[in-house]
Amino acid sequence: MASLNLTVLSKFSKLAPLVTKNLIRPAAQTRVIPAAGLGGLRRYSNEEAPKKDEELSENEKKLTTEIEGLKKETESLNEKVKQLDDKYKRALADGENLRQRLTKQIEDAKLFGIQGFCKDLLEVADILGHATEAVPKEEISDKNPHLKNLYEGLTMTKAQLNQVFKRHGLETVNPLNEKFNPNLHEALFQQV
């Protein structure tokens, strides 16, 4: 047994002086060196160690390749998260821009729709003005009650229409005997 221990331990040069010293001592002085005292070395053959080293190296290779694969997958997933986050933020911004643009278009449509309607009503107001001017003042009397009622109806309609225009910011401008102002007046001609 001592020779087996000697051959196993003699392979390790650091422990060789300890082994030879212990073997030369008399039996009374011999002491047992625990496994921990050998620096964690095994007391049996080294034949199994290379297999375990090979297994460990194969396992280590497998684990390192798996770890590398997981790192690559993590990096790709992180990149995908960044891309999706960017797309999400852009979609939110596009949605907000679209909402603001549509709100402005709706307001503009209301404003321009009212403007077109008001322009059309201005023609009606002009026609009402011409109709009331066409009635001779001397004919409006109690002799012609139908004409008088018609004239009063036209003037009330014209007055009501002017009130509606004022409520919406349209005022009557009388450009007669005024110098042409392009900010207020529009150059028109009328055939008589």
PDB file of C-alpha atoms in Angstrom:
ATOM      1  CA  MET A   1       0.000   0.000   0.000  1.00  0.00           C
ATOM      2  CA  ALA A   2       2.829   2.295   0.840  1.00  0.00           C
ATOM      3  CA  SER A   3       4.415   1.600  -2.524  1.00  0.00           C
ATOM      4  CA  LEU A   4       1.136   2.433  -4.297  1.00  0.00           C
ATOM      5  CA  ASN A   5       0.875   5.681  -2.436  1.00  0.00           C
ATOM      6  CA  LEU A   6       4.518   6.359  -3.210  1.00  0.00           C
ATOM      7  CA  THR A   7       4.060   5.803  -6.961  1.00  0.00           C
ATOM      8  CA  VAL A   8       0.923   7.903  -7.093  1.00  0.00           C
ATOM      9  CA  LEU A   9       2.359  10.676  -4.994  1.00  0.00           C
ATOM     10  CA  SER A  10       5.788  10.562  -6.542  1.00  0.00           C
ATOM     11  CA  LYS A  11       4.246  11.814  -9.727  1.00  0.00           C
ATOM     12  CA  PHE A  12       3.570  15.052  -7.954  1.00  0.00           C
ATOM     13  CA  SER A  13       6.931  16.617  -7.335  1.00  0.00           C
ATOM     14  CA  LYS A  14       5.730  19.000  -4.633  1.00  0.00           C
ATOM     15  CA  LEU A  15       4.525  16.193  -2.432  1.00  0.00           C
ATOM     16  CA  ALA A  16       7.437  13.803  -3.017  1.00  0.00           C
ATOM     17  CA  PRO A  17       9.560  15.068  -0.062  1.00  0.00           C
ATOM     18  CA  LEU A  18       6.584  14.663   2.294  1.00  0.00           C
ATOM     19  CA  VAL A  19       5.926  11.129   1.143  1.00  0.00           C
ATOM     20  CA  THR A  20       9.522   9.931   1.378  1.00  0.00           C
ATOM     21  CA  LYS A  21       9.923  11.527   4.785  1.00  0.00           C
ATOM     22  CA  ASN A  22       6.786   9.816   6.087  1.00  0.00           C
ATOM     23  CA  LEU A  23       7.755   6.443   4.692  1.00  0.00           C
ATOM     24  CA  ILE A  24      11.239   6.500   6.210  1.00  0.00           C
ATOM     25  CA  ARG A  25      10.027   7.231   9.734  1.00  0.00           C
ATOM     26  CA  PRO A  26       9.426   4.416  12.106  1.00  0.00           C
ATOM     27  CA  ALA A  27       5.840   3.211  12.455  1.00  0.00           C
ATOM     28  CA  ALA A  28       5.412   4.935  15.795  1.00  0.00           C
ATOM     29  CA  GLN A  29       6.228   8.268  14.248  1.00  0.00           C
ATOM     30  CA  THR A  30       4.186   7.767  11.067  1.00  0.00           C
ATOM     31  CA  ARG A  31       1.163   9.940  10.795  1.00  0.00           C
ATOM     32  CA  VAL A  32      -1.752   9.827   8.412  1.00  0.00           C
ATOM     33  CA  ILE A  33      -2.008  12.750   6.049  1.00  0.00           C
ATOM     34  CA  PRO A  34      -5.630  13.576   5.424  1.00  0.00           C
ATOM     35  CA  ALA A  35      -6.822  14.190   1.852  1.00  0.00           C
ATOM     36  CA  ALA A  36      -7.164  17.880   2.582  1.00  0.00           C
ATOM     37  CA  GLY A  37      -3.489  17.942   3.550  1.00  0.00           C
ATOM     38  CA  LEU A  38      -2.578  16.723   0.095  1.00  0.00           C
ATOM     39  CA  GLY A  39      -3.923  19.853  -1.438  1.00  0.00           C
ATOM     40  CA  GLY A  40      -7.107  18.210  -2.632  1.00  0.00           C
ATOM     41  CA  LEU A  41      -5.317  15.571  -4.718  1.00  0.00           C
ATOM     42  CA  ARG A  42      -6.837  12.165  -5.236  1.00  0.00           C
ATOM     43  CA  ARG A  43      -5.269   9.005  -3.769  1.00  0.00           C
ATOM     44  CA  TYR A  44      -6.286   6.820  -6.660  1.00  0.00           C
ATOM     45  CA  SER A  45      -5.294   6.383 -10.261  1.00  0.00           C
ATOM     46  CA  ASN A  46      -5.303   9.326 -12.670  1.00  0.00           C
ATOM     47  CA  GLU A  47      -6.911   7.330 -15.470  1.00  0.00           C
ATOM     48  CA  GLU A  48     -10.443   8.679 -14.864  1.00  0.00           C
ATOM     49  CA  ALA A  49      -9.359  12.313 -14.665  1.00  0.00           C
ATOM     50  CA  PRO A  50      -8.702  12.740 -18.398  1.00  0.00           C
ATOM     51  CA  LYS A  51     -12.150  11.355 -19.192  1.00  0.00           C
ATOM     52  CA  LYS A  52     -13.737  13.836 -16.831  1.00  0.00           C
ATOM     53  CA  ASP A  53     -11.564  16.586 -18.266  1.00  0.00           C
ATOM     54  CA  GLU A  54     -12.699  15.585 -21.754  1.00  0.00           C
ATOM     55  CA  GLU A  55     -16.303  15.467 -20.569  1.00  0.00           C
ATOM     56  CA  LEU A  56     -15.880  18.832 -18.880  1.00  0.00           C
ATOM     57  CA  SER A  57     -14.270  20.325 -21.929  1.00  0.00           C
ATOM     58  CA  GLU A  58     -17.086  18.952 -24.112  1.00  0.00           C
ATOM     59  CA  ASN A  59     -19.665  20.227 -21.626  1.00  0.00           C
ATOM     60  CA  GLU A  60     -17.841  23.533 -21.421  1.00  0.00           C
ATOM     61  CA  LYS A  61     -17.798  23.753 -25.203  1.00  0.00           C
ATOM     62  CA  LYS A  62     -21.504  22.974 -25.348  1.00  0.00           C
ATOM     63  CA  LEU A  63     -22.241  25.487 -22.612  1.00  0.00           C
ATOM     64  CA  THR A  64     -20.088  28.203 -24.166  1.00  0.00           C
ATOM     65  CA  THR A  65     -21.746  27.695 -27.547  1.00  0.00           C
ATOM     66  CA  GLU A  66     -25.141  27.723 -25.847  1.00  0.00           C
ATOM     67  CA  ILE A  67     -24.198  30.868 -23.904  1.00  0.00           C
ATOM     68  CA  GLU A  68     -22.966  32.539 -27.086  1.00  0.00           C
ATOM     69  CA  GLY A  69     -26.181  31.560 -28.835  1.00  0.00           C
ATOM     70  CA  LEU A  70     -28.237  32.944 -25.964  1.00  0.00           C
ATOM     71  CA  LYS A  71     -26.201  36.165 -25.982  1.00  0.00           C
ATOM     72  CA  LYS A  72     -26.790  36.560 -29.713  1.00  0.00           C
ATOM     73  CA  GLU A  73     -30.477  35.820 -29.249  1.00  0.00           C
ATOM     74  CA  THR A  74     -30.652  38.348 -26.397  1.00  0.00           C
ATOM     75  CA  GLU A  75     -28.918  40.965 -28.531  1.00  0.00           C
ATOM     76  CA  SER A  76     -31.266  40.323 -31.436  1.00  0.00           C
ATOM     77  CA  LEU A  77     -34.289  40.468 -29.139  1.00  0.00           C
ATOM     78  CA  ASN A  78     -33.028  43.711 -27.586  1.00  0.00           C
ATOM     79  CA  GLU A  79     -32.556  45.144 -31.068  1.00  0.00           C
ATOM     80  CA  LYS A  80     -36.047  44.002 -32.037  1.00  0.00           C
ATOM     81  CA  VAL A  81     -37.462  45.618 -28.879  1.00  0.00           C
ATOM     82  CA  LYS A  82     -35.710  48.877 -29.796  1.00  0.00           C
ATOM     83  CA  GLN A  83     -37.095  48.701 -33.330  1.00  0.00           C
ATOM     84  CA  LEU A  84     -40.617  47.950 -32.123  1.00  0.00           C
ATOM     85  CA  ASP A  85     -40.382  50.715 -29.523  1.00  0.00           C
ATOM     86  CA  ASP A  86     -39.267  53.129 -32.238  1.00  0.00           C
ATOM     87  CA  LYS A  87     -42.115  52.009 -34.521  1.00  0.00           C
ATOM     88  CA  TYR A  88     -44.589  52.356 -31.647  1.00  0.00           C
ATOM     89  CA  LYS A  89     -43.414  55.893 -30.852  1.00  0.00           C
ATOM     90  CA  ARG A  90     -43.547  56.846 -34.521  1.00  0.00           C
ATOM     91  CA  ALA A  91     -47.064  55.413 -34.839  1.00  0.00           C
ATOM     92  CA  LEU A  92     -48.166  57.407 -31.797  1.00  0.00           C
ATOM     93  CA  ALA A  93     -46.625  60.575 -33.232  1.00  0.00           C
ATOM     94  CA  ASP A  94     -48.250  59.920 -36.619  1.00  0.00           C
ATOM     95  CA  GLY A  95     -51.600  59.362 -34.928  1.00  0.00           C
ATOM     96  CA  GLU A  96     -51.276  62.601 -32.968  1.00  0.00           C
ATOM     97  CA  ASN A  97     -50.230  64.518 -36.100  1.00  0.00           C
ATOM     98  CA  LEU A  98     -53.150  63.025 -38.015  1.00  0.00           C
ATOM     99  CA  ARG A  99     -55.563  63.971 -35.238  1.00  0.00           C
ATOM    100  CA  GLN A 100     -54.288  67.568 -35.202  1.00  0.00           C
ATOM    101  CA  ARG A 101     -54.371  67.802 -38.998  1.00  0.00           C
ATOM    102  CA  LEU A 102     -57.934  66.452 -39.162  1.00  0.00           C
ATOM    103  CA  THR A 103     -59.070  68.809 -36.405  1.00  0.00           C
ATOM    104  CA  LYS A 104     -57.629  71.754 -38.335  1.00  0.00           C
ATOM    105  CA  GLN A 105     -59.197  70.545 -41.587  1.00  0.00           C
ATOM    106  CA  ILE A 106     -62.584  70.200 -39.889  1.00  0.00           C
ATOM    107  CA  GLU A 107     -62.323  73.720 -38.484  1.00  0.00           C
ATOM    108  CA  ASP A 108     -61.235  75.055 -41.882  1.00  0.00           C
ATOM    109  CA  ALA A 109     -64.071  73.186 -43.600  1.00  0.00           C
ATOM    110  CA  LYS A 110     -66.571  74.696 -41.180  1.00  0.00           C
ATOM    111  CA  LEU A 111     -65.124  78.153 -41.714  1.00  0.00           C
ATOM    112  CA  PHE A 112     -64.929  77.891 -45.492  1.00  0.00           C
ATOM    113  CA  GLY A 113     -68.300  76.166 -45.663  1.00  0.00           C
ATOM    114  CA  ILE A 114     -69.852  79.067 -43.789  1.00  0.00           C
ATOM    115  CA  GLN A 115     -67.998  81.523 -46.016  1.00  0.00           C
ATOM    116  CA  GLY A 116     -69.416  79.944 -49.161  1.00  0.00           C
ATOM    117  CA  PHE A 117     -72.889  79.897 -47.658  1.00  0.00           C
ATOM    118  CA  CYS A 118     -72.565  83.532 -46.567  1.00  0.00           C
ATOM    119  CA  LYS A 119     -71.396  84.579 -50.033  1.00  0.00           C
ATOM    120  CA  ASP A 120     -74.469  82.930 -51.503  1.00  0.00           C
ATOM    121  CA  LEU A 121     -76.674  84.681 -48.966  1.00  0.00           C
ATOM    122  CA  LEU A 122     -75.083  88.029 -49.849  1.00  0.00           C
ATOM    123  CA  GLU A 123     -76.563  87.657 -53.311  1.00  0.00           C
ATOM    124  CA  VAL A 124     -79.962  87.032 -51.731  1.00  0.00           C
ATOM    125  CA  ALA A 125     -79.519  90.146 -49.564  1.00  0.00           C
ATOM    126  CA  ASP A 126     -78.615  92.192 -52.654  1.00  0.00           C
ATOM    127  CA  ILE A 127     -81.712  90.935 -54.459  1.00  0.00           C
ATOM    128  CA  LEU A 128     -83.863  91.820 -51.445  1.00  0.00           C
ATOM    129  CA  GLY A 129     -82.305  95.291 -51.484  1.00  0.00           C
ATOM    130  CA  HIS A 130     -83.071  95.705 -55.185  1.00  0.00           C
ATOM    131  CA  ALA A 131     -86.634  94.450 -54.623  1.00  0.00           C
ATOM    132  CA  THR A 132     -87.317  96.978 -51.857  1.00  0.00           C
ATOM    133  CA  GLU A 133     -85.786  99.807 -53.923  1.00  0.00           C
ATOM    134  CA  ALA A 134     -87.926  98.864 -56.924  1.00  0.00           C
ATOM    135  CA  VAL A 135     -91.161  99.549 -55.075  1.00  0.00           C
ATOM    136  CA  PRO A 136     -92.191 103.197 -55.499  1.00  0.00           C
ATOM    137  CA  LYS A 137     -92.627 104.934 -52.143  1.00  0.00           C
ATOM    138  CA  GLU A 138     -95.880 106.653 -53.178  1.00  0.00           C
ATOM    139  CA  GLU A 139     -97.479 103.277 -53.962  1.00  0.00           C
ATOM    140  CA  ILE A 140     -96.911 102.060 -50.409  1.00  0.00           C
ATOM    141  CA  SER A 141    -100.078 103.228 -48.764  1.00  0.00           C
ATOM    142  CA  ASP A 142    -103.326 101.963 -47.449  1.00  0.00           C
ATOM    143  CA  LYS A 143    -104.710 102.044 -50.993  1.00  0.00           C
ATOM    144  CA  ASN A 144    -102.558  99.035 -51.866  1.00  0.00           C
ATOM    145  CA  PRO A 145    -102.557  96.884 -48.721  1.00  0.00           C
ATOM    146  CA  HIS A 146    -101.097  93.874 -50.558  1.00  0.00           C
ATOM    147  CA  LEU A 147     -98.137  95.873 -51.839  1.00  0.00           C
ATOM    148  CA  LYS A 148     -97.649  97.482 -48.441  1.00  0.00           C
ATOM    149  CA  ASN A 149     -97.606  94.067 -46.695  1.00  0.00           C
ATOM    150  CA  LEU A 150     -95.231  92.673 -49.308  1.00  0.00           C
ATOM    151  CA  TYR A 151     -92.895  95.639 -48.900  1.00  0.00           C
ATOM    152  CA  GLU A 152     -92.932  95.332 -45.092  1.00  0.00           C
ATOM    153  CA  GLY A 153     -92.206  91.594 -45.370  1.00  0.00           C
ATOM    154  CA  LEU A 154     -89.246  92.262 -47.664  1.00  0.00           C
ATOM    155  CA  THR A 155     -87.791  94.932 -45.349  1.00  0.00           C
ATOM    156  CA  MET A 156     -88.229  92.671 -42.275  1.00  0.00           C
ATOM    157  CA  THR A 157     -86.555  89.779 -44.103  1.00  0.00           C
ATOM    158  CA  LYS A 158     -83.687  92.049 -45.138  1.00  0.00           C
ATOM    159  CA  ALA A 159     -83.302  93.368 -41.569  1.00  0.00           C
ATOM    160  CA  GLN A 160     -83.312  89.839 -40.125  1.00  0.00           C
ATOM    161  CA  LEU A 161     -80.731  88.712 -42.681  1.00  0.00           C
ATOM    162  CA  ASN A 162     -78.496  91.689 -41.792  1.00  0.00           C
ATOM    163  CA  GLN A 163     -78.736  90.738 -38.088  1.00  0.00           C
ATOM    164  CA  VAL A 164     -77.645  87.178 -38.903  1.00  0.00           C
ATOM    165  CA  PHE A 165     -74.721  88.540 -40.917  1.00  0.00           C
ATOM    166  CA  LYS A 166     -73.646  90.783 -38.013  1.00  0.00           C
ATOM    167  CA  ARG A 167     -73.799  87.855 -35.593  1.00  0.00           C
ATOM    168  CA  HIS A 168     -71.340  85.982 -37.798  1.00  0.00           C
ATOM    169  CA  GLY A 169     -68.998  88.934 -38.338  1.00  0.00           C
ATOM    170  CA  LEU A 170     -70.320  90.272 -41.651  1.00  0.00           C
ATOM    171  CA  GLU A 171     -71.080  93.954 -41.797  1.00  0.00           C
ATOM    172  CA  THR A 172     -72.563  96.042 -44.546  1.00  0.00           C
ATOM    173  CA  VAL A 173     -70.062  98.377 -46.161  1.00  0.00           C
ATOM    174  CA  ASN A 174     -71.386 101.235 -48.234  1.00  0.00           C
ATOM    175  CA  PRO A 175     -68.595 102.140 -50.642  1.00  0.00           C
ATOM    176  CA  LEU A 176     -70.460 104.937 -52.411  1.00  0.00           C
ATOM    177  CA  ASN A 177     -68.414 108.112 -52.712  1.00  0.00           C
ATOM    178  CA  GLU A 178     -65.384 106.419 -51.110  1.00  0.00           C
ATOM    179  CA  LYS A 179     -61.972 105.981 -52.674  1.00  0.00           C
ATOM    180  CA  PHE A 180     -61.273 102.385 -53.756  1.00  0.00           C
ATOM    181  CA  ASN A 181     -59.567 100.448 -50.955  1.00  0.00           C
ATOM    182  CA  PRO A 182     -58.392  96.968 -52.064  1.00  0.00           C
ATOM    183  CA  ASN A 183     -58.467  95.746 -48.442  1.00  0.00           C
ATOM    184  CA  LEU A 184     -62.165  96.510 -48.110  1.00  0.00           C
ATOM    185  CA  HIS A 185     -63.553  96.735 -51.627  1.00  0.00           C
ATOM    186  CA  GLU A 186     -63.759  94.315 -54.478  1.00  0.00           C
ATOM    187  CA  ALA A 187     -63.625  95.526 -58.046  1.00  0.00           C
ATOM    188  CA  LEU A 188     -66.843  94.443 -59.765  1.00  0.00           C
ATOM    189  CA  PHE A 189     -68.857  95.711 -62.660  1.00  0.00           C
ATOM    190  CA  GLN A 190     -72.544  95.482 -63.258  1.00  0.00           C
ATOM    191  CA  GLN A 191     -74.311  95.734 -66.556  1.00  0.00           C
ATOM    192  CA  VAL A 192     -77.524  97.665 -66.533  1.00  0.00           C
TER     193      VAL A 192
END
